[in-house]
Coordinates of C-alpha atoms and ligand atoms in Angstrom, one line a residue:
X64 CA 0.0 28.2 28.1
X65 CA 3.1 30.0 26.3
X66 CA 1.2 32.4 23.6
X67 CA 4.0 31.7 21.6
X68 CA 3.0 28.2 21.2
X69 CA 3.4 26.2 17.6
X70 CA 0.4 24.5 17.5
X71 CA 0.1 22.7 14.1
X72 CA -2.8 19.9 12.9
X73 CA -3.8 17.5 10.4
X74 CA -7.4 17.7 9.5
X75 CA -8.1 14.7 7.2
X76 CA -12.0 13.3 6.1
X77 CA -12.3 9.8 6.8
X78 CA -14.2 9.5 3.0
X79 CA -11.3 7.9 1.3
X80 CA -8.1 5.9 2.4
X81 CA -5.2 8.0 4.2
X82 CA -2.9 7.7 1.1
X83 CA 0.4 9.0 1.0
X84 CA 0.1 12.2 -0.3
X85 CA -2.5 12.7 3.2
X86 CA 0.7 11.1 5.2
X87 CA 3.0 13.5 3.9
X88 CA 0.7 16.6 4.8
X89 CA 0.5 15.0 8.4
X90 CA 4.2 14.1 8.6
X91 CA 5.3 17.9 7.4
X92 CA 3.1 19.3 9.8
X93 CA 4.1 16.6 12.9
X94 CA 8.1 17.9 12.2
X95 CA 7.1 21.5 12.3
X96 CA 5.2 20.9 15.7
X97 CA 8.0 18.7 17.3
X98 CA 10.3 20.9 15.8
X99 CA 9.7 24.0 17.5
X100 CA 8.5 22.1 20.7
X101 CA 4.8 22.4 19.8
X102 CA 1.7 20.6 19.5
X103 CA 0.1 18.4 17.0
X104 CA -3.5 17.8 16.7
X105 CA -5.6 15.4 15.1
X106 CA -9.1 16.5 13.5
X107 CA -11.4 14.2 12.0
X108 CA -13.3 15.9 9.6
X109 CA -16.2 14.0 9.5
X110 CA -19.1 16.2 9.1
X111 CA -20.4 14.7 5.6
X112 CA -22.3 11.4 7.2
X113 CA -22.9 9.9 4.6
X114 CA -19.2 9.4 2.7
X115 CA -17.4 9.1 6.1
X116 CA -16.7 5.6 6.7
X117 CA -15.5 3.7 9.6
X118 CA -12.8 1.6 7.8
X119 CA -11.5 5.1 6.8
X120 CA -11.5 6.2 10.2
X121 CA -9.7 3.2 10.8
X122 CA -7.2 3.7 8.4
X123 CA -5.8 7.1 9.9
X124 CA -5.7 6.0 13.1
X125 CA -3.5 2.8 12.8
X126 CA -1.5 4.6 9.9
X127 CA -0.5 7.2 11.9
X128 CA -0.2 4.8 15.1
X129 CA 2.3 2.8 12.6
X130 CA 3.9 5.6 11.6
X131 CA 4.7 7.2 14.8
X132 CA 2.8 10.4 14.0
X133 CA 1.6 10.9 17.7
X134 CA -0.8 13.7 18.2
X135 CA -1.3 15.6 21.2
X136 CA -4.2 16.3 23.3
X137 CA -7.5 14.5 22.3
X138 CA -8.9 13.9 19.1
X139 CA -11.4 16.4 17.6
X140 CA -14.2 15.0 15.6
X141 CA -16.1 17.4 13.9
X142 CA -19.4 15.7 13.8
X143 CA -19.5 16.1 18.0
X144 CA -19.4 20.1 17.2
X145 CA -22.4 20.4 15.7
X146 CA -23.5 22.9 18.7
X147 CA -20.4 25.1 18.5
X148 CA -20.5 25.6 14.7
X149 CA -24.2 26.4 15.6
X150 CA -23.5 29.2 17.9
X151 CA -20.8 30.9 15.4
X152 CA -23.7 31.1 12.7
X153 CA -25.7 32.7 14.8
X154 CA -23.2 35.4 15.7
X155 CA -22.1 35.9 12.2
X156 CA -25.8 36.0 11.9
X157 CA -26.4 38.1 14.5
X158 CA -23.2 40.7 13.9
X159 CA -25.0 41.0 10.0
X160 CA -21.7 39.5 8.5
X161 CA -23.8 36.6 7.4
X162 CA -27.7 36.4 5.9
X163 CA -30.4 33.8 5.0
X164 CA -30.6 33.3 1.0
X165 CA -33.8 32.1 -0.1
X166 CA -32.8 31.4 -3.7
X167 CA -34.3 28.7 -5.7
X168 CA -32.0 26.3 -7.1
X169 CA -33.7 27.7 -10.4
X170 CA -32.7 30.8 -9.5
X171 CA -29.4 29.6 -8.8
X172 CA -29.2 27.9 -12.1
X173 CA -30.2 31.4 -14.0
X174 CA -27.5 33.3 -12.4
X175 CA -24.7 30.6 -13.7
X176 CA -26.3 30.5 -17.1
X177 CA -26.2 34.2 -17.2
X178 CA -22.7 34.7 -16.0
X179 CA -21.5 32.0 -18.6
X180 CA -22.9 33.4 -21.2
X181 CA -21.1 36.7 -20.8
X182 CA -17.9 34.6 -20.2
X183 CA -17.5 35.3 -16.7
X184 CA -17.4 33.3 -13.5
X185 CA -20.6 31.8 -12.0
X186 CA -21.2 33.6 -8.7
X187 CA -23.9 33.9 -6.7
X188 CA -25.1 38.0 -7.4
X189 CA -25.6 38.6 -3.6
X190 CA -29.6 39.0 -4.2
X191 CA -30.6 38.8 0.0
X192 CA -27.3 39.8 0.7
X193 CA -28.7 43.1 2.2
X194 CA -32.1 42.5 2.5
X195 CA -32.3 41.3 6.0
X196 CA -35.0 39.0 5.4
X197 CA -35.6 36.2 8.2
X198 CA -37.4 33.1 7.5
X199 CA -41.1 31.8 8.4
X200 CA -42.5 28.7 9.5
X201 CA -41.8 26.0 6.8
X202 CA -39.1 27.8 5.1
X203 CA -35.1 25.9 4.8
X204 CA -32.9 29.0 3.6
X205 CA -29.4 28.6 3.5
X206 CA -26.9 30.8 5.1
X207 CA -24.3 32.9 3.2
X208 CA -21.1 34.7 4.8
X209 CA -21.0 38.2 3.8
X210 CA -17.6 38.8 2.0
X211 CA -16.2 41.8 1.8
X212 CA -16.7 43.6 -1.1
X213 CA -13.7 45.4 -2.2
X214 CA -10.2 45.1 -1.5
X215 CA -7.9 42.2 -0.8
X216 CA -7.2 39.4 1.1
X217 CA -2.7 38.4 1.2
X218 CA -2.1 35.3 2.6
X219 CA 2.1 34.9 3.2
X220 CA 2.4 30.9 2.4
X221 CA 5.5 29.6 3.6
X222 CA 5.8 28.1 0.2
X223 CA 4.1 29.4 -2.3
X224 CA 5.0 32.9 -0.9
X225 CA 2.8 36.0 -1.0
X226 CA -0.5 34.9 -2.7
X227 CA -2.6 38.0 -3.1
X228 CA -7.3 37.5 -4.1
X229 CA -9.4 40.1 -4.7
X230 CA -12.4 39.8 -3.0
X231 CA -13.9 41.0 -5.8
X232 CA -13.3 37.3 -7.4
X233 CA -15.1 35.5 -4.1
X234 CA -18.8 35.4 -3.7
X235 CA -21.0 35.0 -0.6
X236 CA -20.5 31.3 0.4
X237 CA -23.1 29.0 2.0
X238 CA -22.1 28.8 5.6
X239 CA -24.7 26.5 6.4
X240 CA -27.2 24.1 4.4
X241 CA -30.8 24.0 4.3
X242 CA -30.8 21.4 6.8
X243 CA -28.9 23.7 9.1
X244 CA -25.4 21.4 8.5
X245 CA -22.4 23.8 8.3
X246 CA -19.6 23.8 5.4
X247 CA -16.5 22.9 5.2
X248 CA -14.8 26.5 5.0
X249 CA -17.1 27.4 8.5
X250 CA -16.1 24.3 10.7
X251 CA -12.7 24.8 9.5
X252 CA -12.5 28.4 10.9
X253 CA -14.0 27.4 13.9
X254 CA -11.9 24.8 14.8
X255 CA -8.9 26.1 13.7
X256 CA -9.3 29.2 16.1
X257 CA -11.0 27.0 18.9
X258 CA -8.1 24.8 18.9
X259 CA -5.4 27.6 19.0
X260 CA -4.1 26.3 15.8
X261 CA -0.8 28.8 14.9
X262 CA 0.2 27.0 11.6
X263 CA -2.1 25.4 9.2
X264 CA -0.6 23.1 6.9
X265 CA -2.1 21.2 3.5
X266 CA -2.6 20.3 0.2
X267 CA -2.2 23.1 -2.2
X268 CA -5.6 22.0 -3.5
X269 CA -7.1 23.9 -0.6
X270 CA -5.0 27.5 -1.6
X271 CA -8.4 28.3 -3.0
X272 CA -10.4 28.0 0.3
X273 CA -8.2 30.0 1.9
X274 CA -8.8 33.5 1.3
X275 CA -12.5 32.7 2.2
X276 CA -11.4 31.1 5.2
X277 CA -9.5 34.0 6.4
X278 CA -12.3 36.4 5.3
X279 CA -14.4 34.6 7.7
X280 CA -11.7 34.4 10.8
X281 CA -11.6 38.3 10.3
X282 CA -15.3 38.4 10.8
X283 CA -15.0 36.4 13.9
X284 CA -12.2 38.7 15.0
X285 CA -9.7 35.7 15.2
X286 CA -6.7 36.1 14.3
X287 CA -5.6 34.1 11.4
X288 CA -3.1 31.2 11.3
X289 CA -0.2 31.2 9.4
X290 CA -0.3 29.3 6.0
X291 CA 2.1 26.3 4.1
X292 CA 0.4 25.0 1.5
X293 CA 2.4 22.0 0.3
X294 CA 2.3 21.1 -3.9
X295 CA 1.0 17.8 -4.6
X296 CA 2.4 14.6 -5.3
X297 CA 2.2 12.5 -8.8
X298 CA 2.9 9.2 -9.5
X299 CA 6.2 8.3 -11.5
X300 CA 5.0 9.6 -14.7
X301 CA 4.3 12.6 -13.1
X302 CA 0.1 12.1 -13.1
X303 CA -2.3 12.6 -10.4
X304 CA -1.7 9.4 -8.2
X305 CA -3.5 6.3 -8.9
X306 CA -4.6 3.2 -6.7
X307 CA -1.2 1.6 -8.1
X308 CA 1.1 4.3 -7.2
X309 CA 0.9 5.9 -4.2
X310 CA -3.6 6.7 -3.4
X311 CA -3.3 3.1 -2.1
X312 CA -4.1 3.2 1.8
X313 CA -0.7 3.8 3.7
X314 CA -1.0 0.5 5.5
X315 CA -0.9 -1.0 1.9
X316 CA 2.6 0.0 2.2
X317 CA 3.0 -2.3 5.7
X318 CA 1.7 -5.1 4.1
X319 CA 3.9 -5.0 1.4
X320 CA 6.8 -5.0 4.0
X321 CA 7.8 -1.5 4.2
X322 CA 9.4 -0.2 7.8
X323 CA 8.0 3.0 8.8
X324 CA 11.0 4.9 9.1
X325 CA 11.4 4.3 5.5
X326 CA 8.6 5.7 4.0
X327 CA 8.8 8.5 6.4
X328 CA 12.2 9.2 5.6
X329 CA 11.4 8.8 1.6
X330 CA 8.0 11.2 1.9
X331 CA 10.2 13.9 3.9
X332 CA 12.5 14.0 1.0
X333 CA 9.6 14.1 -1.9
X334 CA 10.0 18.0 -2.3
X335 CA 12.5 19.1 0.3
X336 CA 16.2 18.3 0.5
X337 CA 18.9 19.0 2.9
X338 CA 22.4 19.2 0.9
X339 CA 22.7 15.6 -0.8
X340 CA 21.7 13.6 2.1
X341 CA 19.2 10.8 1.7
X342 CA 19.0 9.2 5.4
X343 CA 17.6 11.1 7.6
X344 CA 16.5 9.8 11.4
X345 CA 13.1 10.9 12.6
X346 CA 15.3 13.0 15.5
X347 CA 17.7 14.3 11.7
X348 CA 14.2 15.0 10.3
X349 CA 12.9 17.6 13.5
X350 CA 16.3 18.9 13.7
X351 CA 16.7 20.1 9.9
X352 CA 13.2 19.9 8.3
X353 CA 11.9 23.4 7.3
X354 CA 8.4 23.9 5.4
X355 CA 10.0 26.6 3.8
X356 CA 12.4 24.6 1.5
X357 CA 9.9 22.8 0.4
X358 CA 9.0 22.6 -3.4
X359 CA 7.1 25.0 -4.9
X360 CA 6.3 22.1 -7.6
X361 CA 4.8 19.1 -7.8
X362 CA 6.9 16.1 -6.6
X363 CA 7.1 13.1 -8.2
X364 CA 7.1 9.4 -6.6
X365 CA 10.0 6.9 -7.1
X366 CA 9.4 3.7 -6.1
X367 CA 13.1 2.5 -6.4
X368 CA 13.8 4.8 -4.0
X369 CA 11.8 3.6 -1.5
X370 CA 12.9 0.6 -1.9
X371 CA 16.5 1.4 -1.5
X372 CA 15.7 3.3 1.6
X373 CA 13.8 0.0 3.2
X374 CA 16.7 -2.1 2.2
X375 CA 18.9 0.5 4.5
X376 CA 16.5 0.9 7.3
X377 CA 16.2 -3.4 6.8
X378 CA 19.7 -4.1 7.1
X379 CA 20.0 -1.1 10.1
X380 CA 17.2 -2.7 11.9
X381 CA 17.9 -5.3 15.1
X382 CA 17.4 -8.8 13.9
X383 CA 14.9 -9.4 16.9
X384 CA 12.4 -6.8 15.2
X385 CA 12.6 -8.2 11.6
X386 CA 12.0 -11.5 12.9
X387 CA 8.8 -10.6 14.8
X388 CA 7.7 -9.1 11.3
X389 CA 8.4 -12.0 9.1
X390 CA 7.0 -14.5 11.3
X391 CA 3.6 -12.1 11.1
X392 CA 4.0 -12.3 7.2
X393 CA 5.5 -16.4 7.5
X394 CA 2.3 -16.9 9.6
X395 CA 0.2 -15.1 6.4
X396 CA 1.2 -17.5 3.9
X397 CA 0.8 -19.9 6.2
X398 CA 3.5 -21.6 7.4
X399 CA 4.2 -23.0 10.1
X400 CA 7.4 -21.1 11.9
X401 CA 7.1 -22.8 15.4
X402 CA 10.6 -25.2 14.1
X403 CA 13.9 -24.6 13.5
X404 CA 15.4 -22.6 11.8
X405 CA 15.4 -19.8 14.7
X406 CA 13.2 -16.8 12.8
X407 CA 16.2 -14.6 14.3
X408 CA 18.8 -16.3 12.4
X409 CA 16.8 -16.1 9.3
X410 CA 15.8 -12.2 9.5
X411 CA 19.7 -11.7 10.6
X412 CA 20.7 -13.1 7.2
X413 CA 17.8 -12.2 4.9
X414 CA 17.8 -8.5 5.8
X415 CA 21.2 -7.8 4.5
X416 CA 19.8 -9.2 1.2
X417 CA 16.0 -8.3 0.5
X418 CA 14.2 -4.9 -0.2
X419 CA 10.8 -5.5 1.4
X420 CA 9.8 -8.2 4.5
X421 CA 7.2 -9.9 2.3
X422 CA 10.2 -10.4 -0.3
X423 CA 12.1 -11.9 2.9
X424 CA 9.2 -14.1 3.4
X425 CA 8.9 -15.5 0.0
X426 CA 12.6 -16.0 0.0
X427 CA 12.5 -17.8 3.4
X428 CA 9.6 -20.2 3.4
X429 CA 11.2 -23.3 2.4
X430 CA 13.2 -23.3 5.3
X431 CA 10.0 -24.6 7.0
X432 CA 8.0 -25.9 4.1
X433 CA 8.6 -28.6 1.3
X434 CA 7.8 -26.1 -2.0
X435 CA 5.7 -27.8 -4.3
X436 CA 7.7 -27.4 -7.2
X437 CA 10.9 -26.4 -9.1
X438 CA 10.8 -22.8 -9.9
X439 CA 11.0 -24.1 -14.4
X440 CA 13.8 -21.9 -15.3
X441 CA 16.2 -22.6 -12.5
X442 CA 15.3 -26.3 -12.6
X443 CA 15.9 -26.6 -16.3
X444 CA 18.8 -24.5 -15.7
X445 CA 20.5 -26.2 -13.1
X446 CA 19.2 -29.6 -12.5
X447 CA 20.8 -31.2 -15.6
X448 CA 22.0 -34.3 -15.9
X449 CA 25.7 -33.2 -15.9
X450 CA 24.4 -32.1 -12.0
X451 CA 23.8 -35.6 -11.1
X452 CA 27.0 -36.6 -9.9
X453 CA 27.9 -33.4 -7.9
X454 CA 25.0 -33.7 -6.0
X455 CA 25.3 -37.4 -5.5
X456 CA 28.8 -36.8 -4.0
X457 CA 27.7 -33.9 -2.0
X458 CA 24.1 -36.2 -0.4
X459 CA 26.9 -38.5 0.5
X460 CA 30.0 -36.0 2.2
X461 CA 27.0 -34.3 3.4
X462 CA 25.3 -37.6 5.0
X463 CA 27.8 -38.1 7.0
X464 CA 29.2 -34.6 8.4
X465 CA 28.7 -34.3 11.9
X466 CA 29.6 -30.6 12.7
X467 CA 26.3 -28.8 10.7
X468 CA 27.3 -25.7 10.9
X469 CA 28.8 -23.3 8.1
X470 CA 32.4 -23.7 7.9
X471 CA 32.1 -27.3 7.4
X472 CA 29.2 -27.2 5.2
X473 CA 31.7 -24.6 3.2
X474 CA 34.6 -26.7 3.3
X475 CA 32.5 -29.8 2.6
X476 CA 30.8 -28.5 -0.4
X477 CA 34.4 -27.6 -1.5
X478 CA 35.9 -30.5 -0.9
X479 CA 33.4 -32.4 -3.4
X480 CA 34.3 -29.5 -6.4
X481 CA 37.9 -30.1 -6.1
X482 CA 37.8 -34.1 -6.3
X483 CA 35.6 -33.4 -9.7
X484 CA 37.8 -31.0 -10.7
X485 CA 34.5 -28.5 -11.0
X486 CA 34.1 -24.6 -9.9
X487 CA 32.6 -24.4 -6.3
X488 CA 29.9 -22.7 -8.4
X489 CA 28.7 -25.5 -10.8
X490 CA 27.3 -27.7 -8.0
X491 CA 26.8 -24.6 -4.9
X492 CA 23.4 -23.5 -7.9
X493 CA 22.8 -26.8 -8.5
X494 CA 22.5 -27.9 -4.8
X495 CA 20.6 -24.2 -4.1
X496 CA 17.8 -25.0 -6.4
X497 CA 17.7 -28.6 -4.9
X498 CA 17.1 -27.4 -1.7
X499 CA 15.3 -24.2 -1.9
X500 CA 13.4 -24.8 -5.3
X501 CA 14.8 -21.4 -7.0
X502 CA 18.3 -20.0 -7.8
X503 CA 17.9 -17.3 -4.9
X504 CA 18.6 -17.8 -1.9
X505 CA 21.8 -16.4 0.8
X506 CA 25.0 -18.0 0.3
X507 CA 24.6 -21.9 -0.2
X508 CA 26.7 -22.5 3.6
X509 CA 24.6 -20.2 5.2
X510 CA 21.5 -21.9 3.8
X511 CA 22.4 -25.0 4.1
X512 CA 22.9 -24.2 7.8
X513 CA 19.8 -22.6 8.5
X514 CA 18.2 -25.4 6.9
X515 CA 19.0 -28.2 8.6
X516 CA 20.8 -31.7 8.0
X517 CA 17.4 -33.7 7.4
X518 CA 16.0 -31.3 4.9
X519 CA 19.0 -30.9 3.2
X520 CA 19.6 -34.3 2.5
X521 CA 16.1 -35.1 1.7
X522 CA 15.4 -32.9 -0.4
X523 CA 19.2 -33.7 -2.3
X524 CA 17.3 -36.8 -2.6
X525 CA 14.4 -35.4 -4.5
X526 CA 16.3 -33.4 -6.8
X527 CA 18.4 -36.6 -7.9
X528 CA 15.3 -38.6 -8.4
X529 CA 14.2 -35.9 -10.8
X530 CA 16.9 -35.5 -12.7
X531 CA 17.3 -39.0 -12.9
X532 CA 13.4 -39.0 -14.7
X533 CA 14.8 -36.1 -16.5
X534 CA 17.7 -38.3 -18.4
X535 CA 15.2 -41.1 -18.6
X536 CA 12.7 -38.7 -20.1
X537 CA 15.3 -38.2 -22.5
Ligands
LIG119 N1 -10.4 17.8 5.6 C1 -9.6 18.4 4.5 C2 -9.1 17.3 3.6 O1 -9.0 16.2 4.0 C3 -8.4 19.1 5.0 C4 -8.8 20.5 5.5 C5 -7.7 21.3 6.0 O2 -6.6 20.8 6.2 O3 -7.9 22.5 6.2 O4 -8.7 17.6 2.5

């Protein structure tokens, strides 16, 4: 294998939903392997049993499936390690840069209470640090990594520059639990150096781990990754993200009809820009993404710009591929899609006007289902009694027109305006609400094509018979 080798990973626990703050993480550190011809590895850190679910397990995996996020090589899953973390506790053990601590959690407790009360930081006062002591029978001590006393640990972060701790402000950390389970900052060192991983990048919420980690690493005599530590995201009011905006589970985001090249595209821009352009391909994305322009601050979520991006990558998309996407959502709601209109005529024309494909699905069901009712306000709106006539004129033109198709539906429609002396527009909304039940729809030919000669006329039927109870309603 080259030496040189980028090898980059994403690390996430499976004890909450892949959100899109974790898909951004994986996505910047995907473009930084493919980038420089590298790999990417997948690590499930699942080492805490008990808040490590399946359905979060789950999530990744289809999310980054969805996504395209491939990763190379096999998937590491922490809790199958348990024998190799073993055997690098017992070397720090063993090379006396690690020690059993016997302290009592009362013990534990008196050294915080003490350290608070002379306003300083609770850390653990490295009582067995040098006493060598090894356990009995019956005893559960936990294990502590020696840190270095004095001097410093610099860790060069490709954003947040050259960080520089004090090992003076990092106490002995619990390597392994009284049941023997290693931590987090262990089985991170461990796999990050077994794997060969060159770049390591995150959440900034881990900058604090990392001088420990690389304390450890130099104890181990690996040599450390380098380091990107990427600022967080907020929600639109720039607050920690919520359920509504943005911690939902990333395949929240397919149901709700988003492509993937959108949301890639939008989470690649949340922090880092290239001059003023907005669309980036995946391929724009490896060529010209760099970790190191990224944000030192926190970026901020904007939904309306994911939705303008999905409208682009919508309209961009091949009519074939939308169609297979509504007719999963059409299915949903359930409707029945297996008769005209042709799903690919309907994505063709709906994706030029619709930001999401569940939006393209509510707009497009009554081509295959009677609605129950009038949507009020564009009923009260636009079936009035002064609508009676147009329609009537158009049922009747329309009854008889033998070429369905949208010319002639056009110059049809027209044809009935101009003998009542009416805009085109004063019966093309009254006959849209007829026949779709709202005042949305694509442009009243198109519809009416798509739609069919028998629906169109029957429901022009039911929307006279209601207006007509609507003038005898008075
Ligand atoms: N498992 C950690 C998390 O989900 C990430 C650890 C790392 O990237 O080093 O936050």
């Amino acid at each position: 294998m080259n030496s040189n080798k980028v090898v980059t990973r994403f690390a996430p626990s499976p004890t909450g939903f892949l959100h899109l703050g974790g898909i951004r993480t994986a996505l910047f550190s995907w473009l930084y392997a493919r980038r420089h011809d590298g790999e990417f590895l997948l690590r499930i850190e699942d080492t805490d049993r008990e808040r490590s679910t399946d359905a979060a397990l789950q999530v990744i995996l289809k999310g980054m499936n969805w996504l395209g996020l491939a990763h190379d090589r096999d998937i590491v899953y922490q809790s199958r390690r348990t024998q190799l973390y073993q055997d690098v506790i017992q070397r720090l053990l063993e090379l006396g840069r690690a020690y059993y601590c016997f302290c009592s959690k009362e013990e534990l407790d008196a050294m915080r209470t003490q350290a608070l009360s002379k306003g300083e930081k609770p850390r653990y006062n490295g009582k067995y640090r040098d006493l060598g002591r090894q356990p009995v029978a019956g005893e559960t001590p936990v294990v502590r990594f020696k840190n270095p006393l004095d001097g410093e640990v610099v860790i060069n972060d490709s954003i947040q520059g050259r960080v520089v701790i004090s090992n003076r402000e990092l106490d002995d950390l619990i390597i392994a639990r009284a049941d023997g389970s290693p931590t987090y900052n262990l089985t991170v060192v461990v796999d990050d150096a077994d794997m060969g991983i060159t770049h390591v990048v995150r959440g900034d919420d881990h900058l604090n781990n990392t001088p420990r980690q690389i304390n450890i690493f130099n104890a181990l005599g690996f040599a450390t990754p380098n380091y990107t530590h990427i600022p967080l995201i907020l929600d639109p009011q720039g607050k920690k993200l919520s359920k509504r905006h943005g911690a939902a589970s990333v395949l929240e985001y397919r149901e709700q009809g988003y492509l993937p090249e959108a949301l890639l595209n939008y989470l690649a821009r949340l922090g880092w820009s290239h001059g003023d352009q907005e669309i980036f391909s995946v391929d724009e994305l490896i060529a010209l993404f760099d970790l190191s322009r990224v944000n030192k601050a926190a970026a901020a979520l904007n939904p309306d710009k994911l939705a303008w991006l999905n409208q682009h990558y919508l309209r961009d998309s091949k009519a074939e591929r939308i169609a297979c996407l509504l007719k999963e959502k059409l299915v949903g709601l359930g409707v029945d899609v297996s008769g005209p209109p042709d799903l690919k005529e309907v994505a063709r024309i709906q994706k030029e006007r619709v930001k999401t494909v569940v939006e393209m699905a509510e707009q497009s069901r009554f081509f295959y289902q009677e609605f129950a009712e009038y949507e009020p306000t564009s009923a009260k709106k636009h079936l009035r009694p002064v609508a009676l006539e147009p329609l009537r004129q158009a049922r009747a033109a329309l009854t008889g027109l033998e070429t369905w198709e949208r010319e002639a539906l056009h110059r049809t429609v027209d044809n009935v305006a101009q003998q009542l002396g009416i805009k085109f527009g004063k019966i093309a909304q009254p006959l849209r609400v007829a026949v779709t039940g709202t005042a949305v729809s694509p442009a009243i030919d198109v519809t009416l094509e798509l739609l069919g000669q028998a629906r169109t006329l029957s429901r022009l039927a039911r929307a006279l018979a209601w207006i007509q109870r609507r003038i005898e309603a008075g």
